[in-house]
XYZ file of C-alpha atoms in Angstrom:
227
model
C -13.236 41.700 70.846
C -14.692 45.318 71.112
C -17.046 44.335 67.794
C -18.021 41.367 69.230
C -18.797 42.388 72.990
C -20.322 45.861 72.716
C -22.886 44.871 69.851
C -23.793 41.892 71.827
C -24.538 43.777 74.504
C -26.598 46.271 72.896
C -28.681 43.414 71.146
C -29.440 42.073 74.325
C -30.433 44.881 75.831
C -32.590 46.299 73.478
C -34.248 42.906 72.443
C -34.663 42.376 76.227
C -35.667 45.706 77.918
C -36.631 47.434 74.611
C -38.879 45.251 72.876
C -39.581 42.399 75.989
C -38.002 39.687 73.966
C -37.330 36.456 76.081
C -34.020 35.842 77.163
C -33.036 33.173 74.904
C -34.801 34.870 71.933
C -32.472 38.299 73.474
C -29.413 36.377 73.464
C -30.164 34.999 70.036
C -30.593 38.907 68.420
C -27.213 39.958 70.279
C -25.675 36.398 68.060
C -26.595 38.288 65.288
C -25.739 41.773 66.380
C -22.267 40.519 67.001
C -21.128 39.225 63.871
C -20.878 40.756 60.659
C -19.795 39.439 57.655
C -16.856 40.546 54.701
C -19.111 41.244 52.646
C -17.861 44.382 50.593
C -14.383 43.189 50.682
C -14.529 42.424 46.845
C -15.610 46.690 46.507
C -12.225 47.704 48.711
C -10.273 45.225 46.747
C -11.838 46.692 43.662
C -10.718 50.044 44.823
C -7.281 48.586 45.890
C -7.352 49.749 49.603
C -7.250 46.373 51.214
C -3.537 47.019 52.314
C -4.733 49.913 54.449
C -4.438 49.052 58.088
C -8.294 49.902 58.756
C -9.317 47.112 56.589
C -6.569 44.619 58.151
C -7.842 45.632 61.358
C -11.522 44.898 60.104
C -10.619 41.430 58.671
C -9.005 40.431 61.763
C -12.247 41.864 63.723
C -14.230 39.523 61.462
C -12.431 36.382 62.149
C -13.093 36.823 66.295
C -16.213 38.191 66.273
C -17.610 35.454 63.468
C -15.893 32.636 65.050
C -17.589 33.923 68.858
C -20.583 34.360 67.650
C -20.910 31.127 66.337
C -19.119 29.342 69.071
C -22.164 30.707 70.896
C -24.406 30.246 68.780
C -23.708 26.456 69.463
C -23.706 26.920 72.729
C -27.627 28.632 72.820
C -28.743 25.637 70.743
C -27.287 23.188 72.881
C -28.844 24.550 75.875
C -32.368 24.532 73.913
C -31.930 21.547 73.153
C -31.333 20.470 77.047
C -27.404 19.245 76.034
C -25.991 22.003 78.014
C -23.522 20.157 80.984
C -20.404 19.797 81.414
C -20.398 16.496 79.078
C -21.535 19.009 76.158
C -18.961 21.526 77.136
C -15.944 19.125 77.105
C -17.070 17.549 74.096
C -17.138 21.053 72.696
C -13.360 21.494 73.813
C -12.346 18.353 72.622
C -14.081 18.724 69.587
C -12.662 22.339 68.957
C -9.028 21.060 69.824
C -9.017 18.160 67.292
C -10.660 21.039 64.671
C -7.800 23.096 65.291
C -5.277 20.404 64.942
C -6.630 19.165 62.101
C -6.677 21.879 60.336
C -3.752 24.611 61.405
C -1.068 21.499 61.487
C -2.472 18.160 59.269
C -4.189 20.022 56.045
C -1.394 23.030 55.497
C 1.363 19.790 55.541
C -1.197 18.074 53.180
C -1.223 20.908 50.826
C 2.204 21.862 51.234
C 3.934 17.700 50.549
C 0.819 18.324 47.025
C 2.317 21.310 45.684
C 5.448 19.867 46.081
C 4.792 16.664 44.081
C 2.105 17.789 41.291
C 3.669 21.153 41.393
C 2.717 21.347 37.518
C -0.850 20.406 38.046
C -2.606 23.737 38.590
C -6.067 22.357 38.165
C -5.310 19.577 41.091
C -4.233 22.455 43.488
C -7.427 24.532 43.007
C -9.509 21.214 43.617
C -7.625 20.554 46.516
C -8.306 23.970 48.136
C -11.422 23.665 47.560
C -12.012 19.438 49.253
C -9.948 21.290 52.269
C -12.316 24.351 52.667
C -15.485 20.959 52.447
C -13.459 19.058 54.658
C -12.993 21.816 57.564
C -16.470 22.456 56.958
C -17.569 18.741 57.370
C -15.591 18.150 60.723
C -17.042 21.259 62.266
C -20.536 20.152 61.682
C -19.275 17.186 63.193
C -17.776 18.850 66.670
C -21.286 20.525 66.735
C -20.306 24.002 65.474
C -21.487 25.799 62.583
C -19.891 24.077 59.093
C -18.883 28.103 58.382
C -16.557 27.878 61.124
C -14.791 24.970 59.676
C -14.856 26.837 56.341
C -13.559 30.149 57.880
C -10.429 28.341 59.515
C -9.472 26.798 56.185
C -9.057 30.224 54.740
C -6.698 30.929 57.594
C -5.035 28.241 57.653
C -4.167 27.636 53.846
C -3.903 31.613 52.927
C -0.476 31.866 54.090
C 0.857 29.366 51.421
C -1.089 30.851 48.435
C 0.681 34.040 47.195
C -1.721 36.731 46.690
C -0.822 37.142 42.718
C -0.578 33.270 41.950
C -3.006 31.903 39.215
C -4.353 29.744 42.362
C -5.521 32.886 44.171
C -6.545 34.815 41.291
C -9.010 31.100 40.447
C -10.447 31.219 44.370
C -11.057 35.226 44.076
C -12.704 34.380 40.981
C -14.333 31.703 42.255
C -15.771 33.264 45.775
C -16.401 36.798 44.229
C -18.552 35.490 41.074
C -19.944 32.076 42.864
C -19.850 31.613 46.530
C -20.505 35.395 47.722
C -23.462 35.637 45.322
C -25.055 32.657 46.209
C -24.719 33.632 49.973
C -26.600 37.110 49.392
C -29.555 34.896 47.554
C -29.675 32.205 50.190
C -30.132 34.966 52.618
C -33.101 36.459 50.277
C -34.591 33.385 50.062
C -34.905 32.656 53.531
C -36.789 35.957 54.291
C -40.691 36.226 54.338
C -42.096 39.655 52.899
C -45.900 38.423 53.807
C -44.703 38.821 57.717
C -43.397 42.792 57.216
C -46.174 43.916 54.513
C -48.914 45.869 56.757
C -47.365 44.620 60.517
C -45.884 48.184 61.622
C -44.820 46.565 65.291
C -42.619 44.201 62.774
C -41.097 47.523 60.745
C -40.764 49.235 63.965
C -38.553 46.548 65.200
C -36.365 46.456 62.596
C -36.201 50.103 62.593
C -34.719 49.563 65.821
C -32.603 46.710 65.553
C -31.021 48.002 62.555
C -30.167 51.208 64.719
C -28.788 49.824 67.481
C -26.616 47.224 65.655
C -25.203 50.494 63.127
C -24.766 52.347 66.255
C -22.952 49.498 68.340
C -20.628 48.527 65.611
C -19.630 52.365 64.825
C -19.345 52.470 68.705
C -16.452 49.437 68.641
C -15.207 50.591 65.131
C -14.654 54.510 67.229
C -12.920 53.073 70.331
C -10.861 50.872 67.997
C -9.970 54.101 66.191
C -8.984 55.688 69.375
């Protein structure tokens, strides 16, 4: 909560009073100020320190402040959209209820009644992980959150029933590490334009700034965490 709140808060303060951003375009910076992504997980596991507390602790910072953030995310496009009422925000409930359901109770039976039966067929279980993580991600989308949200519950909800040295987790690890993670940092790249930064020093200077206060703001949390 302290990762998500305090960084939010700085973004929309310094977007806002800092650099006279308008309010929706503040609260959109503090989005991305709050979240943070698990990103150099693959390096800690590498160095075999994810059973250290701090990096439980950061995981389980990850999955609030991610899921927040995009909850809110939702929320700020709704309301630019002029679908903000109370008719958007119970749909939203609802929505996020039957997401839940769906996918903490009716896809870890579903995968647990398939391992049972086809407990020989390795290959099936991998490709059934996988049409899980697609379908989490397809009924977000369709409650009007972000599809990562869907994706990012799957893990949770399926983890506990993979053991961390089976062939099936080794294949995802192998999978997300060489595949998915890769293709995220180049989606990311691709998305950014160069031609806007090149010669605009008001456009350096804010990220100069932005990139300090969202450092500073999540070393703030990660401190009072340590505390």
């Amino acid at each position: 909560i302290l990762t998500f709140s305090i960084p939010m808060l700085a973004g929309f303060v310094v977007s806002r009073y800092v650099l006279g951003m308008s309010s929706m375009g503040s609260m959109l910076v503090a989005c991305v100020f709050a979240t943070h992504t698990l990103i150099s997980y693959p390096i800690a596991s590498k160095m075999e320190v994810v059973k250290d507390v701090s990096v439980a602790v950061t995981v389980g910072g990850t999955i609030i402040t991610d899921t927040a953030a995009l909850i809110l995310l939702a929320l700020l496009l709704g309301h630019s959209s002029g679908h903000v009422g109370w008719g958007f925000a119970l749909r939203m409930l609802l929505s996020g209820i039957v997401l839940f359901l769906t996918i903490f109770k009716l896809f870890p039976w579903v995968l647990k009644l398939f391992f049972r039966r086809f407990e020989n067929e390795k290959g099936a279980h991998f490709i059934l992980v996988l049409a899980i993580m697609f379908m989490s991600s397809f009924l977000a989308q369709l409650g009007g959150f972000e599809p990562i949200i869907g994706a990012f519950l799957a893990g949770l909800a399926v983890n506990k029933m993979i053991p961390s040295t089976s062939a099936l987790m080794n294949r995802i690890a192998f999978i997300g590490n060489t595949l998915f993670i890769p293709f995220f940092i180049i989606n990311v790249g691709l998305m950014m334009d160069f031609r806007s930064v090149i010669g605009d020093w008001w456009v350096i200077l804010i990220s100069l700034v932005l990139t300090a206060a969202a450092l500073l703001s999540k070393w703030g949390a990660a401190f009072i965490t340590q505390k």
